[in-house]
Coordinates of C-alpha atoms in Angstrom, one line a residue:
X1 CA 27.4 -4.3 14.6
X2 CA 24.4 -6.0 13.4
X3 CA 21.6 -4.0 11.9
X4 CA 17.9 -3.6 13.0
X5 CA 15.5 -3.1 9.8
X6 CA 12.7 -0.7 11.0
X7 CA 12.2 0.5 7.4
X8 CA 9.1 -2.3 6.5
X9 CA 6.8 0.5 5.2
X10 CA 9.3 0.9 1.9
X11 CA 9.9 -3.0 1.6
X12 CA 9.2 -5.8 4.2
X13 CA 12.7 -7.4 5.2
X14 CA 13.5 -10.3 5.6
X15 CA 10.6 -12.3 3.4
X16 CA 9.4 -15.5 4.6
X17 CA 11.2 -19.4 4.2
X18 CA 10.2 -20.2 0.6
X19 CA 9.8 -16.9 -1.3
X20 CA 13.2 -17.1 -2.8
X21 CA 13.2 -20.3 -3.1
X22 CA 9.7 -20.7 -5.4
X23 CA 11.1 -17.7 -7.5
X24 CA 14.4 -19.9 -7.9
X25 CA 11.6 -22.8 -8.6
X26 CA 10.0 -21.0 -11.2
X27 CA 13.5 -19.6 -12.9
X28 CA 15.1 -22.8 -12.6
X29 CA 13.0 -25.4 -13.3
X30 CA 9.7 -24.2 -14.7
X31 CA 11.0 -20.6 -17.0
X32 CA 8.0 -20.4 -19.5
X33 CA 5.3 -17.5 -19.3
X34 CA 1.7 -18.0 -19.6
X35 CA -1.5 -17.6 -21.7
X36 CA 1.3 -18.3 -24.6
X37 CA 1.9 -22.3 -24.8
X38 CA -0.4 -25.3 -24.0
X39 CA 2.6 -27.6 -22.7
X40 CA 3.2 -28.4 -18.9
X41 CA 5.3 -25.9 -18.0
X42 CA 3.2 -23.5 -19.4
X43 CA 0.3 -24.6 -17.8
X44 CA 2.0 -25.4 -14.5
X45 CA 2.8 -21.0 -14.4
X46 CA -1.0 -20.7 -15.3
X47 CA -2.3 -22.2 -12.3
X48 CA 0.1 -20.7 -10.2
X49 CA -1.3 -17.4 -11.8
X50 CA -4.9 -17.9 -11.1
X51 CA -3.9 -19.8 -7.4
X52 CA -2.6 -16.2 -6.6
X53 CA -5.4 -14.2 -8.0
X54 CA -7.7 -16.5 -6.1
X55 CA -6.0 -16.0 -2.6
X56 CA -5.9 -12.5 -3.0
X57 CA -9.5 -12.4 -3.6
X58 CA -9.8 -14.4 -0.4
X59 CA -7.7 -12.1 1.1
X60 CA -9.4 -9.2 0.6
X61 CA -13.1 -10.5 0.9
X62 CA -13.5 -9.7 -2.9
X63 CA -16.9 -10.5 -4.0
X64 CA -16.1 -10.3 -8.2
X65 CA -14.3 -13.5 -10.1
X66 CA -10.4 -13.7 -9.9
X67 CA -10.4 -12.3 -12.6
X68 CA -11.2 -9.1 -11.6
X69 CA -7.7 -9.8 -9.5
X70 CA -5.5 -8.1 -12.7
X71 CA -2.0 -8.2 -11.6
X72 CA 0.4 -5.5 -12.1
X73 CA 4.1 -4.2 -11.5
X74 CA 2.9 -2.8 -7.6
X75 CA 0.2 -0.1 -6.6
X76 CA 1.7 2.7 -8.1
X77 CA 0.9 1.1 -11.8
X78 CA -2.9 -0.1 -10.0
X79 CA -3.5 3.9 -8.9
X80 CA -2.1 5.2 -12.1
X81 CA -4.5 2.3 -14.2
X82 CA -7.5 3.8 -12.6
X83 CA -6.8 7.6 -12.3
X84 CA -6.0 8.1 -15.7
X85 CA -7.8 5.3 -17.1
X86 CA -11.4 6.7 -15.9
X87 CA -11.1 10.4 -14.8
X88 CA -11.4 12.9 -18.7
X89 CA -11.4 16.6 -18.7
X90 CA -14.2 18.0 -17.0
X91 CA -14.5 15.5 -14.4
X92 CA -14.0 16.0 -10.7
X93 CA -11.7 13.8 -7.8
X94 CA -11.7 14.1 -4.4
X95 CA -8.2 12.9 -2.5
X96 CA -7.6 13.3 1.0
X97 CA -4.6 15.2 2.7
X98 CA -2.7 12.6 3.6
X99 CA -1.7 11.2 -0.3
X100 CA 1.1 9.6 -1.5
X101 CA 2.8 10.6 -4.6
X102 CA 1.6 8.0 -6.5
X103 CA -2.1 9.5 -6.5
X104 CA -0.7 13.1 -6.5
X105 CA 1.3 13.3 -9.8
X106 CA -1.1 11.3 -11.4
X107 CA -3.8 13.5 -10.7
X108 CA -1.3 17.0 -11.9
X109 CA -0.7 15.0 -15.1
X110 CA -4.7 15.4 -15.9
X111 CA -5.1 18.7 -18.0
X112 CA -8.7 19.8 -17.4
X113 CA -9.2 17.5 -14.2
X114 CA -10.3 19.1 -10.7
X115 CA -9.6 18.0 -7.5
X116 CA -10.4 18.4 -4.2
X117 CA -8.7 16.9 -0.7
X118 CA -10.6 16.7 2.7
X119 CA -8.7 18.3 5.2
X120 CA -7.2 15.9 7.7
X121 CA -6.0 17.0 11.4
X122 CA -2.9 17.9 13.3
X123 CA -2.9 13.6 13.4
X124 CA -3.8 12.8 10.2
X125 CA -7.5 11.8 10.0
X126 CA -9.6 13.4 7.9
X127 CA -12.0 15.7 8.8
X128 CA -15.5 13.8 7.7
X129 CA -17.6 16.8 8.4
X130 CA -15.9 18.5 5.2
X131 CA -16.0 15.5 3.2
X132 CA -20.0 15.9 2.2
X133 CA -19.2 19.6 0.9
X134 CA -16.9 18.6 -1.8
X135 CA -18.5 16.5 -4.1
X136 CA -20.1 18.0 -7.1
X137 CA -22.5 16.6 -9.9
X138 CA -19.3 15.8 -11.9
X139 CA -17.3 14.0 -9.2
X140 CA -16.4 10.7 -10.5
X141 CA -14.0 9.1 -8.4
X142 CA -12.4 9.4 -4.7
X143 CA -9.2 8.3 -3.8
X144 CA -7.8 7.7 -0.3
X145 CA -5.2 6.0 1.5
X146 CA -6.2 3.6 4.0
X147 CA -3.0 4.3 5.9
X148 CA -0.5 7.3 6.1
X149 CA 2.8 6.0 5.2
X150 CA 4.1 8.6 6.8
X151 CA 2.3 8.5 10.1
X152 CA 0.3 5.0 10.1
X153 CA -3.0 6.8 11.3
X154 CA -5.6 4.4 9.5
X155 CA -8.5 6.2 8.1
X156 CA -12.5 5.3 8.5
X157 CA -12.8 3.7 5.1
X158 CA -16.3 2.6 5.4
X159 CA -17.8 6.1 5.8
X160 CA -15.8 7.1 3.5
X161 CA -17.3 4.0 1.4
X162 CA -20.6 4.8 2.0
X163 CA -20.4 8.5 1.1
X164 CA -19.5 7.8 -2.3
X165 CA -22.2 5.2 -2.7
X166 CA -24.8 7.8 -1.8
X167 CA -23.0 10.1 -4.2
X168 CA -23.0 7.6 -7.0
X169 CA -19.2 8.0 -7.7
X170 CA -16.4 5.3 -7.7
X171 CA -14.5 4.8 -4.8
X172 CA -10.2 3.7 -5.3
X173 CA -8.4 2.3 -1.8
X174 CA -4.8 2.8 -1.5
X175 CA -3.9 -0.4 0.3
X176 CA 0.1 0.0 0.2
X177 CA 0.2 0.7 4.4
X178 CA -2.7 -1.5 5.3
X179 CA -2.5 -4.8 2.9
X180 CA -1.5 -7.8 5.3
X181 CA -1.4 -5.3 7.8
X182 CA -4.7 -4.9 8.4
X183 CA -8.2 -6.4 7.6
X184 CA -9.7 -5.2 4.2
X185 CA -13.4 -5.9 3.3
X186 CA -13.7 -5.0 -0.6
X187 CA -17.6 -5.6 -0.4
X188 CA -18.0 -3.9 3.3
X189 CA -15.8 -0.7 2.3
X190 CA -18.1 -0.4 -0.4
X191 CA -14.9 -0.3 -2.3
X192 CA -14.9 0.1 -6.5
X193 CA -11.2 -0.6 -6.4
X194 CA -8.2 -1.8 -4.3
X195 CA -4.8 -1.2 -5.1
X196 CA -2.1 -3.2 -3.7
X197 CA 2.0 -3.7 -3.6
X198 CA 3.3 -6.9 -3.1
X199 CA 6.5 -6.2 -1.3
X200 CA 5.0 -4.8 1.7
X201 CA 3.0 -5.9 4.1
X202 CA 2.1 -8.7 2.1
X203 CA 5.6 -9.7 2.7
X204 CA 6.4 -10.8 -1.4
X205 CA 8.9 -9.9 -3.6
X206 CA 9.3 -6.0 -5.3
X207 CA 7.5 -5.5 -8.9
X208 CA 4.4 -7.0 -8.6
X209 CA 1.2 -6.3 -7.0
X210 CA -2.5 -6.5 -7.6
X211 CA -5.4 -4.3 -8.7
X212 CA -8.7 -5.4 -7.6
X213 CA -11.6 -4.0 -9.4
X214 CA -15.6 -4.1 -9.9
X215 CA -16.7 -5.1 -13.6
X216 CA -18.8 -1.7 -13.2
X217 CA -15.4 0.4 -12.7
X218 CA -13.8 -1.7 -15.6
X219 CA -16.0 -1.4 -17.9
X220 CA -15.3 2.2 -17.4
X221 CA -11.4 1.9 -17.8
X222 CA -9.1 2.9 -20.9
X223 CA -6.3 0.6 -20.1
X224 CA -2.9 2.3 -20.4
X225 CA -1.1 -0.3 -21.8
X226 CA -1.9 -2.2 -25.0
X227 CA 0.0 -5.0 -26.2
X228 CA 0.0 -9.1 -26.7
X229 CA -2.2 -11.2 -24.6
X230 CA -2.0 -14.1 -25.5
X231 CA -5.5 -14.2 -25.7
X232 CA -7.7 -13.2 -28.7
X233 CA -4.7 -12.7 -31.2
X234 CA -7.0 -13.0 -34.2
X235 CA -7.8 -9.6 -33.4
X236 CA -5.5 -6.2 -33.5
X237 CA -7.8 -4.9 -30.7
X238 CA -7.5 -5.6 -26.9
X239 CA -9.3 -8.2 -25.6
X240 CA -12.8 -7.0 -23.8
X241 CA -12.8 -9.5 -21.1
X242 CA -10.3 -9.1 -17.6
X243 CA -7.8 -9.7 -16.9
X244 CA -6.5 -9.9 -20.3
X245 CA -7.9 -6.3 -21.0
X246 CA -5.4 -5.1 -18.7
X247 CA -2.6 -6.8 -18.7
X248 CA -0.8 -6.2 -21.9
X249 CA 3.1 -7.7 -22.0
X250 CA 4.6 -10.7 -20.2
X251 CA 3.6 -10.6 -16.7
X252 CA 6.5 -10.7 -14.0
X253 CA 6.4 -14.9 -13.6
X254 CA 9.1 -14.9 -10.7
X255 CA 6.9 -12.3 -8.6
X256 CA 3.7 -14.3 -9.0
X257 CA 5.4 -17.3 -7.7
X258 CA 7.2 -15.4 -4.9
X259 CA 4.3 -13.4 -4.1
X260 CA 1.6 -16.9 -4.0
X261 CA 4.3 -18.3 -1.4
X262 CA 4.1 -15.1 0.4
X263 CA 0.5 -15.0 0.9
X264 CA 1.0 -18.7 1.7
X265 CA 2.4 -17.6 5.2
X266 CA 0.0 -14.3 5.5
X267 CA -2.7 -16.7 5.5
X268 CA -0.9 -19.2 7.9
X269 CA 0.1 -16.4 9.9
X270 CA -3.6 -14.7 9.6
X271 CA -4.1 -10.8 9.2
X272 CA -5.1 -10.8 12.7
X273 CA -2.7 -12.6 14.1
X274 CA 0.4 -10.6 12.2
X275 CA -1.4 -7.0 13.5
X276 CA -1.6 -8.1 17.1
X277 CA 1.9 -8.6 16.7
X278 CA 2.5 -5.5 15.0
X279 CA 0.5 -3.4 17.5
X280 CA 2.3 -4.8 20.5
X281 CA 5.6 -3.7 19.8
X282 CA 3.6 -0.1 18.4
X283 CA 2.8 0.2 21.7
X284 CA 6.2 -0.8 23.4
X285 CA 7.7 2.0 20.9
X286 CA 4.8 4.2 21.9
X287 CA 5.2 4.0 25.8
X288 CA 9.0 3.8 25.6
X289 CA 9.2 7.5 23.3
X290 CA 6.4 9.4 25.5
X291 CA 8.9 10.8 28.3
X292 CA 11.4 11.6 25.5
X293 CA 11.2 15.4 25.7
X294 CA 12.8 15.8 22.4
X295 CA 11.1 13.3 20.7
X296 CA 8.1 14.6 19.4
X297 CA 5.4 11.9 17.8
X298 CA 3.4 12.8 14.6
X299 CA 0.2 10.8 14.8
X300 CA -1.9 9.3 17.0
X301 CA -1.0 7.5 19.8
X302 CA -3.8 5.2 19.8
X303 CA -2.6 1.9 18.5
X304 CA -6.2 0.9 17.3
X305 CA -6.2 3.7 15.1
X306 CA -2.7 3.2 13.7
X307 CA -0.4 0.7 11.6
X308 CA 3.1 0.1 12.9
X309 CA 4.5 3.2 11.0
X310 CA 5.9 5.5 13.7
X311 CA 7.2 8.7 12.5
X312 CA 8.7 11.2 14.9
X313 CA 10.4 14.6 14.8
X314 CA 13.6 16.1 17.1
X315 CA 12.6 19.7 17.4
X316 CA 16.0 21.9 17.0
X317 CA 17.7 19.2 15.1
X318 CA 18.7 18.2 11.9
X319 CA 16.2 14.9 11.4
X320 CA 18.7 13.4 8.3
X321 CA 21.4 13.6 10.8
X322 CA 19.8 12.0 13.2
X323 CA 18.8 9.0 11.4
X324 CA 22.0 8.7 10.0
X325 CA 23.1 8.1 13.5
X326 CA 21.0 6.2 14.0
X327 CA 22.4 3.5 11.8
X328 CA 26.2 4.6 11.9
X329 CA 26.2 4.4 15.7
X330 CA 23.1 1.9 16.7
X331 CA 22.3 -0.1 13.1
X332 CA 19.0 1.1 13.1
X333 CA 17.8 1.3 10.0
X334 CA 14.7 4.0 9.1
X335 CA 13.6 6.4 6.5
X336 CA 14.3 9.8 7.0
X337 CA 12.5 13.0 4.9
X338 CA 9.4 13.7 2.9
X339 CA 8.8 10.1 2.4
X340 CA 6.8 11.0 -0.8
X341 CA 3.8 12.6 0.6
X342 CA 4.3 16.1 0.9
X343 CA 0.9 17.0 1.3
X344 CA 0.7 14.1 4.2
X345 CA 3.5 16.4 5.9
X346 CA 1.8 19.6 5.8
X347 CA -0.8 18.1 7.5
X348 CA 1.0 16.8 10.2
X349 CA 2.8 19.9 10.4
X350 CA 6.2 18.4 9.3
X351 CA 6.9 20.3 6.3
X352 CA 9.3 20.8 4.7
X353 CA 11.7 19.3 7.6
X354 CA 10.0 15.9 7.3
X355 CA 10.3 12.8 10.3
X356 CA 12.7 10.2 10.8
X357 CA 10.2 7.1 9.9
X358 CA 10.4 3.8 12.2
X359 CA 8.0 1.1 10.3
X360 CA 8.0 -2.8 12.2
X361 CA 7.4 -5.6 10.2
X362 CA 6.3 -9.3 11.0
X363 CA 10.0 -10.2 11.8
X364 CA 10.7 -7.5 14.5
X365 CA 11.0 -8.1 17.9
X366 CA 10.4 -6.3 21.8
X367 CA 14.6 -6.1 21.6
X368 CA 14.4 -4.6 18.3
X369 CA 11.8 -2.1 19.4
X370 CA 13.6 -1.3 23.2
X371 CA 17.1 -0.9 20.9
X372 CA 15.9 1.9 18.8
X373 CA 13.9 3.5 21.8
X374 CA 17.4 3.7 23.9
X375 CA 18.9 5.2 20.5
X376 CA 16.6 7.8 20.1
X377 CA 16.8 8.4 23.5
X378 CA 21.0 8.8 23.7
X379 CA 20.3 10.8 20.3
X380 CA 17.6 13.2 21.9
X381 CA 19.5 14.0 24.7
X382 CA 23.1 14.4 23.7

């Protein structure tokens, strides 16, 4: 039985023609790391480097130099570089309901840092009238995530944006659901930072991603990791200037060369083009699941408020069950459980039971979409 990979909100599977082969490139034939050496090789990984930091800049509208692009081991490393490299005791965050871990624990490791989240509905937007009540005169950063990972309900970003201008605070997107997924304007989200992975939606390899930053947030920043450079090694002191500052240790050379041929084929592709794909077979999942009466969805069924990432509930049965059905008896492959966002699932109303998680990818098809509909459907019933 051949397997149907509907789990593209962990990891995107497959990856495009010519990301393993430029990481085979690199390990094979090119092998040296860079700000260290002035020889060819060297310098060949250098321009990759700042090629990818540039495209990703592009990418994402970003109006600072590339070298505001730091790179880092995924968005986990890029949330936990800003949380606990601006907020100090006595200072104030505001989250929404619908976080992921990665912002979460963080934000529990802070002794003496208060936070707030905006209450979010039944689907998993928030609640903007409530958003204005919570800042304070200490409030120095919000995070949110642009997209549930559990639900794929996309979140008005630019109000959010403009509320934390008018509040003079910083303002950290959580890109993990929406990068290459959907269109991100740094400059029109009024955004202070964007965090990003590189294995998702932007279709590259695990263990690299990409933190882009204003020089106003940076300057503002105690990195969390200190270590060689490369760069100013007179000097026991980090460098002041980015990326260096923040990006202590040998970078991850085979992800930078599989994540630049990556975004190679995002931009090919376009953003656009890749979510009109996305959102067609959303909606062939979404018609095909609404007369399922024990199927119930969590989030919104409007696909122009949504990413691909369907999550769904079987009231009266055992969810983990079901999706291991799913792929013993049908090869569909999901997430099932908490999905790392247990506030997200109180929310939605899914806690502690959690949803059996469908997420397409740029490589799924209608048949893909129409197979797992008929499973659920065989599993709902019998």
């Amino acid at each position: 039985m051949q397997s149907i990979y509907l789990d593209n909100a962990a990891t995107s599977f497959p990856k495009p023609a010519g990301v393993s082969d430029s990481m085979k490139q690199y390990l094979d034939c090119v092998g040296a790391t860079i700000n260290r050496s002035v020889y060819g090789r060297a310098q060949e990984a250098g321009l990759e480097t700042l090629a990818l930091r540039e495209v990703l800049a592009r990418l994402f509208h970003f109006p600072e130099p590339a070298t505001h692009v730091v790179l880092t081991p995924g968005a986990t490393f890029g949330l936990n570089l800003v949380i606990k490299g601006l907020l100090r005791p006595g200072d104030h965050c505001i989250v929404s309901g619908m976080e992921h871990n990665a912002v979460m624990r963080p934000l529990q490791q802070l002794g003496g840092v208060e936070f707030d989240r905006i209450p979010c509905d039944s689907e998993g937007f928030l609640q903007h009238g409530a958003l204005e009540g919570l800042f304070r005169p200490n409030t120095r950063l919000v995070v949110l995530a642009h997209a549930s990972n559990v639900c794929g309900s996309v979140q008005d970003a630019a109000a959010v944006g403009a509320a934390c201008a008018r509040h003079g605070c910083f303002f950290l997107l959580d890109g993990a659901q929406t990068a290459g997924h959907y269109p991100i304007d740094f400059a029109a989200l009024r955004l202070s930072a964007l965090a990003v992975p590189g294995h998702k939606g932007l279709l590259g390899p695990s263990g690299i991603g990409a933190l882009l930053l204003t020089d106003e947030l940076a300057a503002n920043l105690t990195p969390l990791v200190a270590g060689g450079t490369g760069s100013a090694s007179d000097s026991e002191l980090l460098p002041p200037y980015l990326p260096d500052r923040l990006e202590s240790g040998t970078p991850n050379l085979p992800g930078i060369y599989g994540l630049r041929a990556a975004l190679a084929f995002v931009e090919q592709q376009g953003v656009e083009r890749l979510r009109r794909h996305e959102l067609a077979l959303c909606e062939r999942f979404l018609d095909g699941i609404a007369p399922l009466s024990g199927v119930r969805l969590c989030g919104t069924r409007e696909p122009g408020r949504r990413v691909g990432v369907i999550s769904v509930d079987l009231p009266g049965r055992d969810n983990a069950e079901a999706a291991f059905r799913l792929e013993q008896e049908f090869g569909i492959l999901t997430r099932c459980g908490l999905h790392c966002a247990p506030a997200a699932h109180r929310s939605l109303g899914t806690f502690p039971q959690g949803t059996i998680r469908f997420s397409l990818g740029f490589a799924n098809t209608e048949q893909d979409v129409d197979a797992a509909v008929a499973a659920l459907r065989a599993i709902s019933a019998g």
